[in-house]
mmCIF file of C-alpha atoms and ligand atoms in Angstrom:
data_model
loop_
_atom_site.group_PDB
_atom_site.id
_atom_site.type_symbol
_atom_site.label_atom_id
_atom_site.label_comp_id
_atom_site.label_asym_id
_atom_site.label_seq_id
_atom_site.Cartn_x
_atom_site.Cartn_y
_atom_site.Cartn_z
ATOM 1 C CA MET A 405 76.480 100.618 96.275
ATOM 2 C CA HIS A 406 78.890 103.163 94.826
ATOM 3 C CA ILE A 407 79.905 106.699 95.592
ATOM 4 C CA SER A 408 78.772 109.219 93.002
ATOM 5 C CA MET A 409 81.601 111.261 91.564
ATOM 6 C CA ALA A 410 79.311 113.740 89.823
ATOM 7 C CA GLN A 411 80.457 117.336 89.821
ATOM 8 C CA THR A 412 77.980 119.936 90.988
ATOM 9 C CA VAL A 413 78.270 123.640 90.303
ATOM 10 C CA ASP A 414 78.955 125.361 93.586
ATOM 11 C CA ASP A 415 81.743 127.884 93.888
ATOM 12 C CA GLU A 416 81.675 128.046 97.640
ATOM 13 C CA CYS A 417 83.323 124.758 98.555
ATOM 14 C CA ASP A 418 85.750 122.074 97.432
ATOM 15 C CA TYR A 419 83.634 119.093 98.458
ATOM 16 C CA LEU A 420 80.073 118.280 99.390
ATOM 17 C CA PHE A 421 79.781 115.424 101.884
ATOM 18 C CA LYS A 422 76.488 113.880 102.834
ATOM 19 C CA ALA A 423 76.092 112.251 106.240
ATOM 20 C CA VAL A 424 73.106 110.837 108.096
ATOM 21 C CA LEU A 425 72.069 110.987 111.751
ATOM 22 C CA VAL A 426 70.457 107.736 112.894
ATOM 23 C CA GLY A 427 69.439 106.063 116.135
ATOM 24 C CA ASP A 428 66.357 105.422 118.260
ATOM 25 C CA SER A 429 63.732 108.092 118.808
ATOM 26 C CA GLY A 430 64.500 110.450 121.701
ATOM 27 C CA VAL A 431 68.286 109.884 121.874
ATOM 28 C CA GLY A 432 68.931 113.524 120.926
ATOM 29 C CA LYS A 433 69.800 113.465 117.202
ATOM 30 C CA SER A 434 67.924 116.666 116.344
ATOM 31 C CA ASN A 435 69.420 118.522 119.297
ATOM 32 C CA LEU A 436 72.938 117.416 118.357
ATOM 33 C CA LEU A 437 72.368 118.755 114.850
ATOM 34 C CA SER A 438 70.907 121.998 116.225
ATOM 35 C CA ARG A 439 74.081 122.521 118.215
ATOM 36 C CA PHE A 440 76.297 121.766 115.238
ATOM 37 C CA SER A 441 74.382 124.276 113.136
ATOM 38 C CA GLY A 442 74.671 126.936 115.835
ATOM 39 C CA GLN A 443 71.117 126.796 117.112
ATOM 40 C CA ASP A 444 69.846 126.433 120.663
ATOM 41 C CA PHE A 445 69.148 123.256 122.591
ATOM 42 C CA ARG A 446 65.437 122.438 122.960
ATOM 43 C CA LEU A 447 64.121 120.660 126.029
ATOM 44 C CA ASP A 448 60.712 120.314 124.385
ATOM 45 C CA SER A 449 61.834 119.188 120.917
ATOM 46 C CA LYS A 450 59.283 117.220 118.916
ATOM 47 C CA PRO A 451 60.090 113.877 117.295
ATOM 48 C CA THR A 452 61.332 114.364 113.760
ATOM 49 C CA ILE A 453 58.836 113.511 111.029
ATOM 50 C CA GLY A 454 60.596 111.760 108.145
ATOM 51 C CA VAL A 455 63.858 113.524 107.305
ATOM 52 C CA GLU A 456 65.281 117.050 107.540
ATOM 53 C CA PHE A 457 68.668 118.299 106.437
ATOM 54 C CA THR A 458 71.077 121.053 107.387
ATOM 55 C CA ASN A 459 74.191 122.339 105.626
ATOM 56 C CA ARG A 460 77.283 123.706 107.294
ATOM 57 C CA THR A 461 80.541 124.585 105.597
ATOM 58 C CA VAL A 462 83.695 123.710 107.517
ATOM 59 C CA THR A 463 87.416 123.907 106.827
ATOM 60 C CA ILE A 464 89.599 120.795 106.887
ATOM 61 C CA GLY A 465 93.244 121.586 106.146
ATOM 62 C CA ASP A 466 93.113 123.861 103.101
ATOM 63 C CA LYS A 467 89.758 122.524 101.874
ATOM 64 C CA LEU A 468 86.293 124.003 102.282
ATOM 65 C CA ILE A 469 83.806 121.226 102.860
ATOM 66 C CA LYS A 470 80.063 121.574 102.785
ATOM 67 C CA ALA A 471 78.666 119.001 105.210
ATOM 68 C CA GLN A 472 75.093 118.118 104.420
ATOM 69 C CA ILE A 473 73.677 116.339 107.463
ATOM 70 C CA TRP A 474 70.395 114.460 107.126
ATOM 71 C CA ASP A 475 68.542 114.143 110.416
ATOM 72 C CA THR A 476 66.263 111.106 110.275
ATOM 73 C CA ALA A 477 63.276 110.149 112.402
ATOM 74 C CA GLY A 478 64.065 107.417 114.917
ATOM 75 C CA GLN A 479 60.468 106.253 115.114
ATOM 76 C CA GLU A 480 59.856 102.836 113.607
ATOM 77 C CA ARG A 481 56.938 104.002 111.453
ATOM 78 C CA PHE A 482 59.270 106.193 109.369
ATOM 79 C CA ARG A 483 61.884 103.497 108.775
ATOM 80 C CA ALA A 484 60.954 102.774 105.151
ATOM 81 C CA ILE A 485 61.236 106.452 104.222
ATOM 82 C CA THR A 486 64.394 107.194 106.169
ATOM 83 C CA THR A 487 66.497 104.345 104.763
ATOM 84 C CA SER A 488 65.819 105.682 101.274
ATOM 85 C CA TYR A 489 67.759 108.800 102.307
ATOM 86 C CA TYR A 490 70.910 106.844 103.182
ATOM 87 C CA ARG A 491 71.892 106.682 99.533
ATOM 88 C CA GLY A 492 75.090 108.549 98.743
ATOM 89 C CA ALA A 493 75.950 109.157 102.392
ATOM 90 C CA LEU A 494 79.659 108.951 103.153
ATOM 91 C CA GLY A 495 79.257 109.235 106.895
ATOM 92 C CA ALA A 496 76.836 108.426 109.680
ATOM 93 C CA LEU A 497 76.429 109.541 113.257
ATOM 94 C CA LEU A 498 74.817 106.603 115.060
ATOM 95 C CA VAL A 499 73.426 107.905 118.340
ATOM 96 C CA TYR A 500 72.291 106.134 121.517
ATOM 97 C CA ASP A 501 71.246 107.542 124.897
ATOM 98 C CA ILE A 502 73.633 106.580 127.735
ATOM 99 C CA THR A 503 70.660 106.514 130.148
ATOM 100 C CA GLN A 504 68.552 104.111 128.015
ATOM 101 C CA ARG A 505 70.079 100.682 127.615
ATOM 102 C CA ALA A 506 67.553 99.693 124.914
ATOM 103 C CA THR A 507 68.876 102.432 122.626
ATOM 104 C CA PHE A 508 72.393 100.951 122.966
ATOM 105 C CA LYS A 509 71.135 97.430 122.243
ATOM 106 C CA ASN A 510 69.575 98.732 119.037
ATOM 107 C CA VAL A 511 72.907 100.056 117.767
ATOM 108 C CA GLU A 512 73.622 96.712 116.030
ATOM 109 C CA ARG A 513 70.295 96.950 114.223
ATOM 110 C CA TRP A 514 70.992 100.483 113.027
ATOM 111 C CA LEU A 515 74.429 99.411 111.934
ATOM 112 C CA SER A 516 73.174 96.519 109.834
ATOM 113 C CA GLU A 517 70.591 98.809 108.263
ATOM 114 C CA LEU A 518 73.300 101.335 107.419
ATOM 115 C CA ARG A 519 75.540 98.636 105.981
ATOM 116 C CA GLN A 520 72.710 97.343 103.818
ATOM 117 C CA HIS A 521 72.048 100.721 102.228
ATOM 118 C CA THR A 522 75.395 102.490 102.071
ATOM 119 C CA ASP A 523 78.954 102.309 100.790
ATOM 120 C CA PRO A 524 81.126 99.824 102.738
ATOM 121 C CA ALA A 525 83.767 102.531 103.203
ATOM 122 C CA MET A 526 81.278 104.754 105.024
ATOM 123 C CA VAL A 527 82.660 106.446 108.147
ATOM 124 C CA VAL A 528 80.460 105.715 111.173
ATOM 125 C CA MET A 529 80.753 107.666 114.406
ATOM 126 C CA LEU A 530 79.068 105.999 117.392
ATOM 127 C CA ILE A 531 77.770 108.631 119.823
ATOM 128 C CA GLY A 532 76.676 108.068 123.413
ATOM 129 C CA ASN A 533 74.576 111.192 124.041
ATOM 130 C CA LYS A 534 73.234 112.781 127.268
ATOM 131 C CA SER A 535 76.547 112.474 129.118
ATOM 132 C CA ASP A 536 75.274 115.256 131.395
ATOM 133 C CA MET A 537 72.931 112.687 133.036
ATOM 134 C CA GLU A 538 75.680 110.812 134.869
ATOM 135 C CA GLU A 539 73.385 109.704 137.718
ATOM 136 C CA GLN A 540 71.049 107.905 135.331
ATOM 137 C CA ARG A 541 73.833 106.327 133.296
ATOM 138 C CA ALA A 542 72.914 102.808 132.112
ATOM 139 C CA VAL A 543 75.690 102.247 129.545
ATOM 140 C CA GLY A 544 79.351 102.547 130.578
ATOM 141 C CA VAL A 545 81.847 104.528 128.505
ATOM 142 C CA GLU A 546 83.941 101.372 128.109
ATOM 143 C CA GLU A 547 80.942 99.488 126.706
ATOM 144 C CA GLY A 548 80.457 102.130 124.029
ATOM 145 C CA ALA A 549 84.174 102.176 123.261
ATOM 146 C CA GLY A 550 84.269 98.358 123.182
ATOM 147 C CA LEU A 551 81.413 98.096 120.708
ATOM 148 C CA ALA A 552 83.015 100.778 118.544
ATOM 149 C CA GLU A 553 86.280 98.867 118.488
ATOM 150 C CA LYS A 554 84.561 95.593 117.655
ATOM 151 C CA GLU A 555 82.584 97.155 114.807
ATOM 152 C CA ASP A 556 85.359 99.443 113.584
ATOM 153 C CA LEU A 557 83.555 102.691 114.394
ATOM 154 C CA LEU A 558 84.708 106.016 115.777
ATOM 155 C CA PHE A 559 83.357 106.745 119.240
ATOM 156 C CA ILE A 560 82.592 109.723 121.469
ATOM 157 C CA GLU A 561 80.223 110.634 124.300
ATOM 158 C CA THR A 562 78.399 113.946 123.966
ATOM 159 C CA SER A 563 75.915 116.193 125.653
ATOM 160 C CA ALA A 564 73.719 118.243 123.362
ATOM 161 C CA LEU A 565 72.330 119.930 126.492
ATOM 162 C CA LYS A 566 75.740 121.105 127.729
ATOM 163 C CA ASN A 567 77.113 121.391 124.185
ATOM 164 C CA MET A 568 79.957 119.040 125.108
ATOM 165 C CA ASN A 569 81.958 117.245 122.376
ATOM 166 C CA VAL A 570 79.272 117.991 119.787
ATOM 167 C CA GLU A 571 81.527 120.001 117.485
ATOM 168 C CA ASP A 572 84.271 117.359 117.932
ATOM 169 C CA ALA A 573 81.930 114.508 116.987
ATOM 170 C CA PHE A 574 80.865 116.094 113.702
ATOM 171 C CA MET A 575 84.321 117.431 112.816
ATOM 172 C CA HIS A 576 86.023 114.130 113.514
ATOM 173 C CA MET A 577 83.587 112.313 111.229
ATOM 174 C CA ILE A 578 83.971 114.910 108.468
ATOM 175 C CA SER A 579 87.776 114.823 108.588
ATOM 176 C CA ASN A 580 87.691 111.016 108.433
ATOM 177 C CA ILE A 581 85.482 111.164 105.352
ATOM 178 C CA HIS A 582 87.973 113.602 103.858
ATOM 179 C CA GLU A 583 90.790 111.114 104.506
ATOM 180 C CA VAL A 584 88.877 108.258 102.881
ATOM 181 C CA ILE A 585 88.084 110.390 99.824
ATOM 182 C CA SER A 586 91.658 111.673 99.518
ATOM 183 C CA LYS A 587 92.985 108.102 99.599
ATOM 184 C CA ARG A 588 90.481 107.027 96.943
ATOM 185 C CA ARG A 589 91.463 109.940 94.715
ATOM 186 C CA LEU A 590 95.118 109.074 95.102
ATOM 187 C CA GLU A 591 94.462 105.426 94.241
ATOM 188 C CA ALA A 592 92.346 106.444 91.236
ATOM 189 C CA ARG A 593 95.140 108.737 90.024
ATOM 190 C CA LYS A 594 97.723 105.986 90.465
ATOM 191 C CA LYS A 595 95.570 103.615 88.413
ATOM 192 C CA GLU A 596 95.129 106.312 85.757
ATOM 193 C CA ALA A 597 98.887 106.829 85.641
ATOM 194 C CA ILE A 598 99.556 103.078 85.324
ATOM 195 C CA ILE A 599 97.030 102.734 82.492
ATOM 196 C CA ALA A 600 98.461 105.821 80.777
ATOM 197 C CA ALA A 601 102.019 104.506 81.065
ATOM 198 C CA SER A 602 101.063 101.104 79.725
ATOM 199 C CA LEU A 603 99.072 102.600 76.829
ATOM 200 C CA ALA A 604 101.865 105.009 76.023
ATOM 201 C CA SER A 605 104.369 102.165 75.804
ATOM 202 C CA GLN A 606 102.032 100.095 73.588
ATOM 203 C CA PHE A 607 100.706 102.963 71.456
ATOM 204 C CA PRO A 608 103.141 105.887 71.600
ATOM 205 C CA ALA A 609 100.815 108.057 69.468
ATOM 206 C CA SER A 610 98.019 107.974 72.089
ATOM 207 C CA GLY A 611 100.122 109.903 74.606
ATOM 208 C CA ARG A 612 98.814 113.272 73.471
ATOM 209 C CA ARG A 613 95.161 112.190 73.836
ATOM 210 C CA LEU A 614 95.666 111.010 77.392
ATOM 211 C CA LEU A 615 97.191 114.346 78.276
ATOM 212 C CA ILE A 616 94.062 116.130 77.036
ATOM 213 C CA ILE A 617 91.808 113.921 79.172
ATOM 214 C CA ASP A 618 93.873 114.824 82.185
ATOM 215 C CA GLU A 619 93.653 118.533 81.394
ATOM 216 C CA VAL A 620 89.851 118.338 81.307
ATOM 217 C CA THR A 621 89.736 116.598 84.689
ATOM 218 C CA ALA A 622 92.007 119.252 86.169
ATOM 219 C CA THR A 623 89.804 122.071 84.883
ATOM 220 C CA LYS A 624 86.734 120.418 86.324
ATOM 221 C CA ARG A 625 88.365 120.185 89.731
ATOM 222 C CA GLN A 626 88.900 123.936 89.798
ATOM 223 C CA ASN A 627 85.166 124.398 89.288
ATOM 224 C CA CYS A 628 84.732 123.357 92.824
ATOM 225 C CA CYS A 629 82.316 121.462 94.981
ATOM 226 C CA ALA A 630 82.778 117.910 93.898
ATOM 227 C CA SER A 631 79.918 115.854 95.248
ATOM 228 C CA TRP A 632 81.056 112.338 96.132
HETATM 229 P P1 GTP B 1529 63.480 111.530 116.964
HETATM 230 O O1 GTP B 1529 63.405 112.752 116.110
HETATM 231 O O2 GTP B 1529 62.112 111.060 117.409
HETATM 232 O O3 GTP B 1529 64.220 110.424 116.301
HETATM 233 O O4 GTP B 1529 64.293 111.912 118.315
HETATM 234 P P2 GTP B 1529 65.718 112.628 118.428
HETATM 235 O O5 GTP B 1529 66.771 111.601 118.491
HETATM 236 O O6 GTP B 1529 65.856 113.668 117.378
HETATM 237 O O7 GTP B 1529 65.660 113.326 119.874
HETATM 238 P P3 GTP B 1529 65.566 114.899 120.216
HETATM 239 O O8 GTP B 1529 66.768 115.639 119.775
HETATM 240 O O9 GTP B 1529 64.255 115.402 119.743
HETATM 241 O O10 GTP B 1529 65.615 114.837 121.820
HETATM 242 C C1 GTP B 1529 64.706 114.055 122.587
HETATM 243 C C2 GTP B 1529 64.673 114.574 124.005
HETATM 244 O O11 GTP B 1529 65.938 114.384 124.639
HETATM 245 C C3 GTP B 1529 64.339 116.064 124.122
HETATM 246 O O12 GTP B 1529 63.490 116.246 125.224
HETATM 247 C C4 GTP B 1529 65.680 116.699 124.373
HETATM 248 O O13 GTP B 1529 65.554 117.880 125.119
HETATM 249 C C5 GTP B 1529 66.420 115.608 125.162
HETATM 250 N N1 GTP B 1529 67.872 115.650 124.963
HETATM 251 C C6 GTP B 1529 68.535 115.633 123.790
HETATM 252 N N2 GTP B 1529 69.862 115.670 123.978
HETATM 253 C C7 GTP B 1529 70.056 115.722 125.311
HETATM 254 C C8 GTP B 1529 71.226 115.782 126.133
HETATM 255 O O14 GTP B 1529 72.377 115.803 125.688
HETATM 256 N N3 GTP B 1529 71.015 115.787 127.503
HETATM 257 C C9 GTP B 1529 69.772 115.772 128.050
HETATM 258 N N4 GTP B 1529 69.690 115.786 129.375
HETATM 259 N N5 GTP B 1529 68.655 115.716 127.294
HETATM 260 C C10 GTP B 1529 68.788 115.694 125.943
HETATM 261 MG MG1 MG B 1530 64.686 114.203 115.805
#
């Protein structure tokens, strides 16, 4: 799987990042996304049918990033549809419910599904939601943290109900994606520079052409909203 480097015309941001929300039905994915997009918590929220997405533009350093978050249905019957939406995602929020051990056990399954359908460099944030229900806790914080360490994931516990750590969870994932992308860009530029230097030494006359290619790339970047 590869990350698309296509440019899209959008003057409002520097990057467009796609991320998916996955995890068992009822763990609170839709309510976490509601909070992140500034809407209210819903005690009576209905299970998501298929997939829905929400955009929110955030600032990381000096960059404006449009985060496009795809909220998927946790119910098994939608699985075939939802995995088809993983394509192109650079990040995932993998949610379990700290009061339902089964939802934690299923994390490995969600993870292998994500890894089958997405880029290996994808940033995955493991979220233990419903931290407001301490009395009914069935999964310890250290268990969540341990699994995250073993699987190389970010980790946080949240409460969509109390709006605790929700903003942090999304922002942390987005800034990690930004880091991954920045590193890739730097590596790509280094490679470009090495190729250019080697070509220039072999064919001195081609130097001018390479410069033009670089000018075009630079102009494109100013056009904004690169979708990766
Ligand atoms: P699917 O769309 O079926 O995959 O479920 P979901 O993961 O989107 O769950 P949803 O957000 O619809 O929440 C399921 C139930 O859990 C609802 O009754 C919510 O009110 C409740 N809920 C969600 N987050 C929290 C939380 O942080 N604390 C508590 N106490 N309840 C929550
Ligand atoms: Mg939902």
